[in-house]
Amino acid sequence: MMILLYIIFAVIVGLLFHGIHRKVIARIQTRPGPPIWQEFLHVMKFSFKQTWIPKTASKVLFVAIVPAVIAIWAGALYVLFTGGSLLIIFGVYLLHKITEHGLGLSSGSPYGKFGAIRSVLSAASEIPLIASIAGIYFVTGSLMISDIVAYQAENGMLLITALPIALAMYVIILSKVPYSPFGIIEAKEIVSGNKTEHFGAFRAGLEVGFALKTFVLLAVFVTLFLGAMPFWMLLVASLILLLTMSFICALTPMLSPYDAVTIQIGVIIIVIIYIAFIAFAGGMP
Amino acid sequence: MIRKETEKKISKGQAKAAALISAIICITASALAFAGHIDGWLGAGIVVVAFPVFVLSLFMVLRESTKDGDYPFVGY
Amino acid sequence: MTDTVCAEMCVPPTDMLYGSPYEFLETGIEGRALFNLPFGDIVNFLTPYTAVLFIFALTFTIIALISKPERQVDTVFGGDAYYTKDIPKDTLKFQRFMAIACGLATMGGIMAGDVFNFTLFTAFIGITNLGIVAAVKNKHILDNAFEYGLLAMVGTLPLFVGAALVLATTGTLSMWVLFNSAAAVPLFAKLLLVIGVIAEGMAPVFVAKAEITRAPGAPYILMVHVSSLLIFLRVIEIVISM
């Protein structure tokens, strides 16, 4: 039962995290904000709504993209908990990009299409990810999550020993959190971006997938940079990480696509300088 | 007209059947993997494919009918 | 070539290096391979990582096969009217063919156990991507397709030079040997491979222009992105592992 229970648990925690995120943002902006279980209500609300496929949509793609979002993150969760390859989680992150693109393209709506285009335009956010993955490989000599955890047990937290890589990873996760300054794909000037045309049961499915995504990304960061810890502490650490992101999301406006890409390129330059530094200064263990 | 087209394609009965079958597959696969009868990755693979189908078909079962009707006022 | 020269230049048969030729690849990068299909020293293998990519490519190829295309909604400028763009049947047939060919090339590139096979499939992806885009009969899109064609053609040079450099420096093209042994592939060759793949997979170039909004046909246009990103993921794996 374990795999299934883990996935269901991750969905519940992910939805709760989204709710807490919204609540914290609201409190910082001196609004009362929704209750923290608001996202559960959202999923239920969407699932009880009328649902059909728009006439202009590419029908199979329109439907199939929703299970695809859930499936890739459920797979990533399994890889994370079994200490598999970090490269798979990196792959899933890019596959998520494809599903975002497909989500927007499938409906035939111009808003969805613009969201999809921005999703690919922000491919620049993948470059810090590649750099940070390469950096982790450079420092620990392995990309298996179990090996990275073992490395940290010996040599201390990667958050301290490899801070620039953690920074790059932080920016990546920040760009995928709701209400993020980098969330240009669902900016309000294009309605809801690539999610615009997915309503009703499809939207409820998407919310489930995105909850899984948030949980997996936060847990990956904690596991990679803070090391192994008991499960309850993983949850607490993920929550604290999310709260730091809530502060950033509450205090910064949505960046324009150009600025978002520029900042992400700035981060990769920091990481490249760092990797070059440890490569040439002999800091490599 | 659009609504009728899709209403025909994914009926509630089909959605119910899909939800039930995928739920059974999910539970069976993860139980077998937990008991050690099949490899962990195989069980995970089956669950990863069947779980989204279960989620979506469950929501399709719950969805409101697209027939126009009188909606009772349930309060704000 | 004398035996002594060959001993320096050629990699010994795989069974001498790793015991049985059926031994599974195991690296610290993507874990243990799930499946091996040896053809001499070229071993096609499936690791959990490539298996995930393969299933994803297969899913989207099937979607392109069975899905009808979107009918893109376009507003009439300066008014409230809008219309939908329908794809003519002959365009649809050609785009669908190219999308499926693109999916097959992507799956081939993911399964390839040989750097040269990989570059060949990447070149296929470039050609089929071009086909998908160039099927749309619109002046602007065709104009762009021409530019992408030039880019893809130029891209084949670093791509194949990269593979040739790998062969020249290590004496083998088999990924199985390259991943397992400590054979040092020069950074330059890896860089050329990555540049070649970026030039062939044109999704980032294509979407950064406005032309994608003019090109209707969701599952087919999406295959451009799917193939580019998946082949990029594969080349990252190859470059890190080598």
Coordinates of C-alpha atoms in Angstrom, one line a residue:
Chain A
M1 CA 0.0 0.0 0.0
M2 CA 2.9 2.2 0.6
I3 CA 3.4 3.8 -2.8
L4 CA -0.2 4.7 -3.1
L5 CA -0.4 6.1 0.4
Y6 CA 2.7 8.2 -0.1
I7 CA 1.2 9.7 -3.2
I8 CA -2.2 10.5 -1.6
F9 CA -0.4 11.9 1.5
A10 CA 1.8 14.1 -0.8
V11 CA -1.3 15.4 -2.5
I12 CA -2.9 16.3 0.8
V13 CA 0.2 18.0 2.2
G14 CA 0.8 19.8 -1.1
L15 CA -2.7 21.2 -1.1
L16 CA -2.3 22.2 2.5
F17 CA 1.0 23.9 1.6
H18 CA -0.6 25.8 -1.2
G19 CA -3.3 27.0 1.3
I20 CA -0.7 28.0 3.9
H21 CA 1.2 29.8 1.2
R22 CA -1.8 31.8 0.3
K23 CA -2.6 32.6 3.9
V24 CA 0.9 33.8 4.7
I25 CA 0.9 36.0 1.6
A26 CA -2.4 37.5 2.6
R27 CA -1.3 38.1 6.2
I28 CA 1.9 39.9 4.9
Q29 CA -0.3 42.1 2.7
T30 CA -2.6 42.7 5.8
R31 CA -5.5 40.9 4.3
P32 CA -7.4 38.2 6.2
G33 CA -6.8 35.7 3.5
P34 CA -8.6 32.4 2.8
P35 CA -8.5 29.5 5.3
I36 CA -5.5 27.2 4.9
W37 CA -7.7 24.4 3.6
Q38 CA -8.9 26.7 0.8
E39 CA -7.1 24.6 -1.8
F40 CA -9.1 21.4 -0.8
L41 CA -12.3 23.4 -1.2
H42 CA -10.9 24.6 -4.6
V43 CA -10.4 21.0 -5.8
M44 CA -13.8 20.0 -4.5
K45 CA -15.4 23.0 -6.1
F46 CA -13.9 22.4 -9.4
S47 CA -14.7 18.7 -9.4
F48 CA -18.4 19.4 -8.7
K49 CA -18.7 21.7 -11.7
Q50 CA -20.0 21.2 -15.2
T51 CA -17.2 19.8 -17.4
W52 CA -16.9 19.5 -21.1
I53 CA -14.2 19.9 -23.8
P54 CA -14.1 23.2 -25.7
K55 CA -15.1 22.8 -29.4
T56 CA -11.9 24.3 -30.6
A57 CA -9.7 22.0 -28.5
S58 CA -7.6 19.1 -29.6
K59 CA -9.7 16.7 -27.6
V60 CA -7.3 13.8 -26.8
L61 CA -4.4 16.2 -25.9
F62 CA -6.8 18.4 -23.9
V63 CA -7.7 15.5 -21.6
A64 CA -4.5 13.5 -21.6
I65 CA -2.3 16.4 -20.5
V66 CA -4.0 16.4 -17.1
P67 CA -3.2 12.8 -16.1
A68 CA 0.3 13.4 -17.6
V69 CA 0.9 16.2 -15.1
I70 CA -0.1 14.0 -12.1
A71 CA 1.8 11.0 -13.4
I72 CA 5.2 12.6 -13.9
W73 CA 5.2 14.1 -10.4
A74 CA 3.9 10.9 -8.8
G75 CA 6.9 9.2 -10.5
A76 CA 9.2 11.9 -9.2
L77 CA 7.9 11.3 -5.7
Y78 CA 8.7 7.6 -6.0
V79 CA 12.2 8.4 -7.3
L80 CA 12.8 10.8 -4.4
F81 CA 11.7 8.4 -1.7
T82 CA 13.6 5.5 -3.0
G83 CA 16.8 7.5 -3.4
G84 CA 16.9 7.2 -7.2
S85 CA 18.7 9.4 -9.7
L86 CA 18.5 13.1 -9.4
L87 CA 18.7 13.2 -13.2
I88 CA 15.2 11.7 -13.3
I89 CA 13.7 14.5 -11.1
F90 CA 15.5 17.0 -13.4
G91 CA 13.9 15.2 -16.4
V92 CA 10.5 15.4 -14.8
Y93 CA 10.9 19.1 -14.2
L94 CA 11.5 19.6 -18.0
L95 CA 8.7 17.2 -18.8
H96 CA 6.5 19.4 -16.7
K97 CA 7.5 22.2 -19.0
I98 CA 6.2 20.2 -21.9
T99 CA 3.0 19.5 -20.2
E100 CA 2.6 23.2 -19.4
H101 CA 3.1 23.9 -23.1
G102 CA 0.7 21.2 -24.1
L103 CA -1.8 22.5 -21.6
G104 CA -1.8 25.9 -23.3
L105 CA -1.7 24.7 -26.9
S106 CA -4.4 22.1 -26.6
S107 CA -7.4 24.4 -26.2
G108 CA -7.0 26.6 -29.2
S109 CA -7.5 29.7 -27.0
P110 CA -5.0 32.6 -27.6
Y111 CA -4.6 33.1 -23.8
G112 CA -3.6 29.5 -23.4
K113 CA -1.3 29.8 -26.3
F114 CA 0.5 32.8 -24.9
G115 CA 0.9 31.0 -21.5
A116 CA 2.4 28.1 -23.4
I117 CA 4.8 30.4 -25.3
R118 CA 5.9 32.0 -22.0
S119 CA 6.4 28.6 -20.5
V120 CA 8.9 27.7 -23.2
L121 CA 10.4 31.2 -23.2
S122 CA 11.2 30.7 -19.5
A123 CA 13.2 27.7 -20.5
A124 CA 16.0 29.9 -19.2
S125 CA 15.0 28.7 -15.7
E126 CA 16.1 25.2 -16.8
I127 CA 19.6 26.4 -17.3
P128 CA 20.2 27.2 -13.6
L129 CA 18.8 23.7 -12.9
I130 CA 21.3 22.1 -15.2
A131 CA 24.1 24.1 -13.7
S132 CA 23.0 23.2 -10.2
I133 CA 22.7 19.5 -11.1
A134 CA 26.1 19.6 -12.7
G135 CA 27.4 21.4 -9.6
I136 CA 26.0 18.8 -7.3
Y137 CA 27.6 16.1 -9.4
F138 CA 30.9 18.0 -9.3
V139 CA 30.8 18.3 -5.5
T140 CA 29.5 14.9 -4.5
G141 CA 30.6 12.7 -7.4
S142 CA 27.3 11.1 -7.8
L143 CA 23.8 11.9 -8.8
M144 CA 22.0 9.2 -6.9
I145 CA 20.0 10.9 -4.2
S146 CA 20.9 8.1 -1.7
D147 CA 24.6 8.8 -2.4
I148 CA 24.1 12.6 -2.0
V149 CA 22.4 12.0 1.3
A150 CA 25.3 9.7 2.4
Y151 CA 27.8 12.4 1.3
Q152 CA 26.1 15.0 3.5
A153 CA 26.1 12.6 6.5
E154 CA 29.9 12.6 6.2
N155 CA 30.7 16.1 5.0
G156 CA 28.0 18.3 6.4
M157 CA 25.0 20.0 4.7
L158 CA 25.4 21.0 1.1
L159 CA 23.5 24.1 1.9
I160 CA 26.6 25.4 3.7
T161 CA 29.3 23.7 1.6
A162 CA 27.7 24.5 -1.7
L163 CA 25.6 27.6 -1.1
P164 CA 25.5 29.0 -4.7
I165 CA 24.1 25.7 -6.0
A166 CA 21.4 25.8 -3.3
L167 CA 20.7 29.4 -4.4
A168 CA 20.2 28.3 -8.0
M169 CA 17.9 25.5 -6.9
Y170 CA 15.9 27.9 -4.7
V171 CA 15.3 30.2 -7.6
I172 CA 14.0 27.2 -9.7
I173 CA 11.6 26.1 -7.0
L174 CA 10.5 29.7 -6.4
S175 CA 9.7 30.0 -10.1
K176 CA 7.3 27.1 -9.8
V177 CA 5.4 28.2 -6.6
P178 CA 2.0 29.8 -7.1
Y179 CA 2.0 33.6 -7.1
S180 CA 5.8 33.6 -7.8
P181 CA 7.5 36.7 -9.3
F182 CA 8.7 34.3 -12.0
G183 CA 5.2 32.9 -12.6
I184 CA 4.9 34.6 -16.0
I185 CA 3.0 31.7 -17.5
E186 CA -0.1 32.4 -15.5
A187 CA 0.2 36.2 -15.3
K188 CA -3.2 37.9 -15.0
E189 CA -2.7 39.9 -18.2
I190 CA -3.2 36.6 -20.1
V191 CA -6.2 35.6 -17.9
S192 CA -4.9 32.4 -16.3
G193 CA -2.3 31.6 -18.9
N194 CA -2.1 28.0 -19.9
K195 CA -4.7 27.0 -17.4
T196 CA -7.3 29.3 -18.8
E197 CA -9.4 26.7 -20.7
H198 CA -9.1 23.8 -18.4
F199 CA -12.1 24.1 -16.1
G200 CA -14.2 21.8 -14.0
A201 CA -12.9 18.3 -13.4
F202 CA -9.8 19.0 -15.5
R203 CA -8.8 21.9 -13.4
A204 CA -9.4 19.8 -10.2
G205 CA -7.0 17.2 -11.7
L206 CA -4.5 19.9 -12.5
E207 CA -4.6 21.3 -8.9
V208 CA -3.9 17.8 -7.6
G209 CA -0.9 17.5 -10.0
F210 CA 0.4 20.9 -9.0
A211 CA 0.1 20.1 -5.3
L212 CA 2.2 17.0 -5.9
K213 CA 4.7 19.2 -7.8
T214 CA 5.1 21.6 -4.9
F215 CA 5.5 18.9 -2.4
V216 CA 8.1 17.0 -4.5
L217 CA 10.1 20.1 -5.3
L218 CA 10.3 21.3 -1.7
A219 CA 11.2 17.8 -0.5
V220 CA 13.9 17.5 -3.2
F221 CA 15.5 20.8 -2.0
V222 CA 15.4 19.7 1.6
T223 CA 16.8 16.3 0.9
L224 CA 19.5 17.6 -1.4
F225 CA 20.8 20.5 0.7
L226 CA 19.9 19.6 4.3
G227 CA 20.4 15.8 4.2
A228 CA 18.5 12.9 5.6
M229 CA 16.1 13.5 8.4
P230 CA 13.0 11.9 9.9
F231 CA 9.9 12.3 7.9
W232 CA 8.1 14.8 10.2
M233 CA 11.2 17.0 10.1
L234 CA 11.2 16.8 6.3
L235 CA 7.7 18.2 6.4
V236 CA 8.6 20.9 8.8
A237 CA 11.7 21.9 6.8
S238 CA 9.7 21.9 3.6
L239 CA 7.1 24.2 5.3
I240 CA 9.8 26.6 6.5
L241 CA 11.3 26.7 3.0
L242 CA 7.9 27.4 1.6
L243 CA 7.4 30.2 4.1
T244 CA 10.6 31.9 2.9
M245 CA 9.1 31.7 -0.6
S246 CA 5.8 33.1 0.6
F247 CA 7.6 36.2 1.9
I248 CA 9.3 36.7 -1.5
C249 CA 6.0 36.1 -3.4
A250 CA 4.1 38.5 -1.1
L251 CA 6.7 41.3 -1.4
T252 CA 7.6 41.2 -5.1
P253 CA 5.4 42.0 -8.0
M254 CA 5.1 39.6 -11.0
L255 CA 8.2 40.3 -13.2
S256 CA 7.9 40.9 -16.9
P257 CA 9.0 37.9 -19.0
Y258 CA 12.1 39.8 -19.9
D259 CA 13.1 40.5 -16.3
A260 CA 12.3 37.0 -15.2
V261 CA 14.6 35.5 -17.8
T262 CA 17.3 38.0 -17.0
I263 CA 17.3 37.2 -13.3
Q264 CA 17.5 33.5 -14.0
I265 CA 20.4 34.0 -16.4
G266 CA 22.1 36.1 -13.6
V267 CA 21.7 33.1 -11.3
I268 CA 23.3 30.7 -13.7
I269 CA 26.3 33.1 -14.1
I270 CA 26.8 32.9 -10.3
V271 CA 26.7 29.1 -10.4
I272 CA 29.1 28.9 -13.3
I273 CA 31.6 31.1 -11.6
Y274 CA 31.2 29.0 -8.5
I275 CA 31.8 25.7 -10.4
A276 CA 34.8 27.2 -12.2
F277 CA 36.1 28.4 -8.9
I278 CA 35.9 25.0 -7.2
A279 CA 37.3 23.4 -10.4
F280 CA 40.4 25.6 -10.7
A281 CA 41.0 26.4 -7.0
G282 CA 41.1 22.8 -6.2
G283 CA 38.3 23.0 -3.7
M284 CA 36.9 19.8 -5.1
P285 CA 37.0 17.0 -2.5
Chain B
M1 CA -24.6 21.5 -29.1
I2 CA -21.0 21.3 -28.0
R3 CA -22.1 20.0 -24.6
K4 CA -24.2 17.2 -26.1
E5 CA -21.2 16.0 -28.2
T6 CA -18.9 15.5 -25.2
E7 CA -21.7 14.2 -22.9
K8 CA -22.0 11.3 -25.3
K9 CA -18.3 10.6 -25.3
I10 CA -17.6 10.4 -21.5
S11 CA -20.7 9.2 -19.8
K12 CA -20.9 9.0 -16.0
G13 CA -21.2 5.2 -16.2
Q14 CA -17.9 5.0 -18.1
A15 CA -16.2 7.4 -15.7
K16 CA -17.4 5.3 -12.8
A17 CA -16.1 2.1 -14.4
A18 CA -12.8 3.8 -15.1
A19 CA -12.5 5.1 -11.5
L20 CA -13.3 1.7 -10.1
I21 CA -10.9 -0.3 -12.3
S22 CA -8.0 2.1 -11.9
A23 CA -8.6 2.2 -8.1
I24 CA -8.5 -1.6 -7.9
I25 CA -5.3 -1.6 -10.1
C26 CA -3.7 1.0 -7.9
I27 CA -4.4 -0.8 -4.6
T28 CA -3.5 -4.2 -6.0
A29 CA -0.2 -3.0 -7.5
S30 CA 0.9 -1.1 -4.5
A31 CA -0.1 -4.0 -2.2
L32 CA 1.7 -6.5 -4.3
A33 CA 4.8 -4.3 -4.4
F34 CA 4.6 -3.8 -0.6
A35 CA 4.3 -7.5 0.0
G36 CA 7.2 -8.2 -2.3
H37 CA 5.4 -10.2 -5.0
I38 CA 6.5 -7.7 -7.7
D39 CA 9.4 -5.4 -8.0
G40 CA 9.0 -2.0 -6.4
W41 CA 9.6 -0.1 -9.6
L42 CA 7.1 -2.1 -11.4
G43 CA 4.5 -1.5 -8.8
A44 CA 5.3 2.2 -8.8
G45 CA 5.1 2.3 -12.6
I46 CA 1.6 0.8 -12.5
V47 CA 0.5 3.1 -9.7
V48 CA 1.9 6.1 -11.5
V49 CA -0.1 5.3 -14.6
A50 CA -3.3 4.2 -12.9
F51 CA -3.5 6.9 -10.2
P52 CA -4.0 9.9 -12.5
V53 CA -6.7 8.0 -14.4
F54 CA -8.3 7.3 -11.0
V55 CA -8.2 11.0 -10.0
L56 CA -9.5 12.3 -13.3
S57 CA -12.3 9.7 -13.6
L58 CA -13.3 10.3 -10.0
F59 CA -13.7 14.0 -10.7
M60 CA -15.6 13.1 -13.9
V61 CA -18.0 11.1 -11.8
L62 CA -18.5 13.9 -9.4
R63 CA -19.0 16.6 -12.0
E64 CA -22.3 18.3 -12.4
S65 CA -24.6 17.3 -15.2
T66 CA -24.5 19.7 -18.2
K67 CA -28.3 19.5 -18.6
D68 CA -29.9 22.9 -17.9
G69 CA -32.1 22.7 -14.8
D70 CA -33.2 24.5 -11.7
Y71 CA -30.4 25.0 -9.3
P72 CA -31.5 25.1 -5.7
F73 CA -30.3 28.2 -3.8
V74 CA -27.8 26.9 -1.3
G75 CA -26.9 30.2 0.4
Y76 CA -23.8 32.2 0.2
Chain C
M1 CA 48.1 -1.1 -38.7
T2 CA 50.4 -3.1 -36.4
D3 CA 49.2 -4.8 -33.3
T4 CA 51.1 -2.5 -31.0
V5 CA 49.5 0.6 -32.5
C6 CA 46.1 -1.1 -32.3
A7 CA 46.6 -1.9 -28.7
E8 CA 47.1 1.7 -27.9
M9 CA 44.3 3.1 -30.1
C10 CA 41.6 0.5 -30.0
V11 CA 39.5 -0.3 -27.0
P12 CA 39.7 -4.0 -26.2
P13 CA 36.5 -6.2 -26.7
T14 CA 33.9 -5.4 -24.1
D15 CA 33.9 -8.9 -22.6
M16 CA 37.6 -8.5 -21.7
L17 CA 36.8 -5.2 -19.9
Y18 CA 33.6 -6.0 -18.0
G19 CA 33.3 -9.8 -17.8
S20 CA 30.1 -10.8 -19.6
P21 CA 28.9 -8.6 -22.4
Y22 CA 25.5 -8.8 -20.9
E23 CA 26.5 -7.1 -17.7
F24 CA 24.2 -4.2 -17.0
L25 CA 25.4 -0.7 -17.1
E26 CA 25.6 0.8 -13.6
T27 CA 26.7 4.4 -13.0
G28 CA 26.4 6.8 -10.2
I29 CA 24.4 9.1 -12.4
E30 CA 21.3 7.1 -13.3
G31 CA 21.6 3.9 -11.4
R32 CA 21.4 0.4 -12.8
A33 CA 20.2 -0.3 -16.4
L34 CA 16.9 -2.1 -16.6
F35 CA 17.5 -3.7 -19.9
N36 CA 20.3 -4.5 -22.3
L37 CA 20.3 -5.2 -26.0
P38 CA 23.9 -5.8 -27.2
F39 CA 24.9 -5.6 -30.8
G40 CA 28.6 -6.3 -30.6
D41 CA 30.2 -3.6 -28.5
I42 CA 27.1 -1.3 -29.2
V43 CA 24.8 -2.0 -26.3
N44 CA 21.4 -0.4 -26.4
F45 CA 20.2 -0.1 -22.9
L46 CA 17.3 1.4 -20.9
T47 CA 18.0 3.0 -17.6
P48 CA 15.2 4.2 -15.3
Y49 CA 16.0 7.7 -16.7
T50 CA 15.8 6.8 -20.4
A51 CA 12.8 4.6 -19.7
V52 CA 10.9 7.6 -18.3
L53 CA 11.8 9.7 -21.3
F54 CA 10.9 6.8 -23.7
I55 CA 7.5 6.4 -22.1
F56 CA 6.9 10.1 -22.3
A57 CA 7.9 10.3 -26.0
L58 CA 5.7 7.2 -26.7
T59 CA 2.7 8.8 -25.0
F60 CA 3.0 12.0 -27.0
T61 CA 3.5 10.2 -30.3
I62 CA 0.3 8.2 -29.6
I63 CA -1.5 11.5 -28.8
A64 CA -0.3 13.0 -32.1
L65 CA -1.5 9.8 -33.8
I66 CA -5.0 9.7 -32.5
S67 CA -5.8 13.3 -31.6
K68 CA -7.5 15.7 -33.9
P69 CA -5.8 19.1 -34.1
E70 CA -7.0 22.1 -32.3
R71 CA -8.9 24.8 -34.1
Q72 CA -7.1 27.9 -33.1
V73 CA -9.2 30.9 -32.2
D74 CA -8.1 34.1 -33.8
T75 CA -9.6 37.5 -33.3
V76 CA -10.3 39.8 -36.2
F77 CA -8.3 42.9 -35.6
G78 CA -10.2 46.0 -34.7
G79 CA -13.5 44.4 -33.9
D80 CA -15.3 41.9 -31.7
A81 CA -15.4 39.2 -34.3
Y82 CA -13.3 36.0 -34.2
Y83 CA -12.9 33.0 -36.3
T84 CA -11.3 29.5 -36.0
K85 CA -8.5 28.4 -38.1
D86 CA -9.2 25.0 -39.6
I87 CA -6.3 22.9 -40.9
P88 CA -6.8 21.6 -44.4
K89 CA -6.8 17.9 -44.8
D90 CA -3.6 17.6 -46.8
T91 CA -1.7 19.8 -44.4
L92 CA -3.1 17.8 -41.5
K93 CA -2.0 14.5 -43.1
F94 CA 1.5 15.8 -43.8
Q95 CA 1.9 17.4 -40.3
R96 CA 0.7 14.2 -38.6
F97 CA 3.1 12.1 -40.6
M98 CA 6.0 14.4 -39.7
A99 CA 4.9 14.5 -36.0
I100 CA 4.8 10.7 -35.8
A101 CA 8.2 10.5 -37.6
C102 CA 9.5 13.0 -35.1
G103 CA 8.2 10.9 -32.2
L104 CA 9.9 7.8 -33.6
A105 CA 13.1 9.7 -34.1
T106 CA 12.9 10.9 -30.5
M107 CA 12.4 7.4 -29.2
G108 CA 15.3 6.2 -31.4
G109 CA 17.5 9.0 -30.0
I110 CA 16.5 8.0 -26.4
M111 CA 17.2 4.3 -27.0
A112 CA 20.4 4.8 -28.9
G113 CA 23.4 3.2 -27.3
D114 CA 25.9 4.7 -29.7
V115 CA 26.9 8.3 -29.9
F116 CA 26.8 8.3 -33.7
N117 CA 23.3 6.7 -33.7
F118 CA 22.3 9.4 -31.3
T119 CA 23.5 12.2 -33.5
L120 CA 21.8 10.6 -36.5
F121 CA 18.5 10.5 -34.7
T122 CA 19.0 14.1 -33.6
A123 CA 19.5 15.1 -37.2
F124 CA 16.3 13.3 -38.1
I125 CA 14.5 15.3 -35.4
G126 CA 15.8 18.5 -36.9
I127 CA 14.4 17.4 -40.3
T128 CA 11.0 16.3 -39.0
N129 CA 10.7 19.4 -36.9
L130 CA 11.3 21.5 -40.0
G131 CA 8.7 19.4 -41.8
I132 CA 6.1 20.1 -39.1
V133 CA 6.6 23.8 -39.2
A134 CA 7.0 24.1 -43.0
A135 CA 3.7 22.3 -43.6
V136 CA 1.7 25.4 -42.7
K137 CA 1.0 27.5 -45.7
N138 CA 1.6 31.0 -44.4
K139 CA 4.2 33.3 -45.7
H140 CA 5.7 34.2 -42.2
I141 CA 5.8 30.7 -41.0
L142 CA 7.5 29.5 -44.2
D143 CA 9.9 32.3 -43.9
N144 CA 10.8 31.1 -40.4
A145 CA 10.9 27.5 -41.5
F146 CA 13.6 28.5 -44.0
E147 CA 15.7 30.1 -41.2
Y148 CA 15.3 27.1 -39.0
G149 CA 16.3 24.9 -41.9
L150 CA 19.5 26.9 -42.2
L151 CA 20.1 26.6 -38.4
A152 CA 19.4 22.9 -38.4
M153 CA 21.8 22.4 -41.3
V154 CA 24.5 24.4 -39.7
G155 CA 23.8 22.5 -36.5
T156 CA 24.7 19.2 -38.0
L157 CA 28.3 20.3 -38.3
P158 CA 29.1 20.6 -34.5
L159 CA 26.8 17.6 -33.9
F160 CA 28.7 15.2 -36.1
V161 CA 32.1 16.7 -35.4
G162 CA 31.4 16.1 -31.7
A163 CA 30.7 12.5 -32.4
A164 CA 33.7 12.2 -34.6
L165 CA 35.9 13.7 -31.9
V166 CA 34.6 11.2 -29.4
L167 CA 35.5 8.4 -31.7
A168 CA 38.9 10.0 -32.5
T169 CA 39.9 10.5 -28.8
T170 CA 38.6 7.3 -27.2
G171 CA 38.4 4.8 -30.1
T172 CA 34.8 3.9 -29.5
L173 CA 31.3 5.3 -30.0
S174 CA 29.6 2.9 -27.7
M175 CA 28.0 4.7 -24.8
W176 CA 28.1 1.5 -22.7
V177 CA 31.9 1.5 -23.0
L178 CA 32.2 5.3 -22.6
F179 CA 30.0 5.4 -19.5
N180 CA 31.7 2.5 -17.8
S181 CA 35.4 3.2 -18.5
A182 CA 37.5 6.1 -17.5
A183 CA 38.1 7.1 -21.1
A184 CA 38.4 10.9 -21.1
V185 CA 36.2 12.6 -23.7
P186 CA 37.5 16.1 -24.2
L187 CA 35.3 18.9 -22.9
F188 CA 35.4 20.4 -26.4
A189 CA 33.7 17.4 -28.0
K190 CA 31.0 17.4 -25.3
L191 CA 30.4 21.1 -25.9
L192 CA 30.1 20.5 -29.7
L193 CA 27.5 17.8 -29.1
V194 CA 25.4 20.0 -26.9
I195 CA 25.6 22.9 -29.3
G196 CA 24.6 20.6 -32.2
V197 CA 21.6 19.3 -30.2
I198 CA 20.5 22.8 -29.3
A199 CA 20.7 23.9 -33.0
E200 CA 18.7 20.8 -34.1
G201 CA 16.0 21.0 -31.5
M202 CA 14.6 24.3 -32.4
A203 CA 11.8 24.6 -29.9
P204 CA 13.3 27.5 -27.9
V205 CA 14.1 29.4 -31.1
F206 CA 10.7 28.7 -32.6
V207 CA 8.6 29.7 -29.6
A208 CA 10.6 32.8 -28.9
K209 CA 9.2 34.2 -32.1
A210 CA 5.6 35.2 -32.7
E211 CA 5.3 32.7 -35.5
I212 CA 4.1 29.9 -33.2
T213 CA 0.9 31.7 -32.6
R214 CA 0.3 31.8 -36.4
A215 CA 0.9 28.1 -36.7
P216 CA -2.2 26.1 -35.7
G217 CA -2.2 22.4 -34.9
A218 CA -1.6 21.6 -31.3
P219 CA -0.4 18.0 -31.0
Y220 CA 1.8 18.4 -34.0
I221 CA 3.4 21.7 -33.1
L222 CA 3.8 20.3 -29.6
M223 CA 5.9 17.5 -30.9
V224 CA 8.5 20.1 -31.9
H225 CA 8.9 21.0 -28.2
V226 CA 8.6 17.4 -27.0
S227 CA 11.4 16.1 -29.3
S228 CA 13.7 19.1 -28.7
L229 CA 13.4 18.9 -24.9
L230 CA 13.7 15.1 -24.7
I231 CA 16.7 15.0 -26.9
F232 CA 18.2 17.8 -24.9
L233 CA 17.6 15.7 -21.7
R234 CA 19.3 12.8 -23.4
V235 CA 22.4 14.7 -24.4
I236 CA 22.7 16.1 -20.9
E237 CA 22.8 12.5 -19.6
I238 CA 25.3 11.5 -22.2
V239 CA 27.6 14.5 -21.6
I240 CA 27.6 14.1 -17.8
S241 CA 28.1 10.3 -18.0
M242 CA 31.0 10.3 -20.5

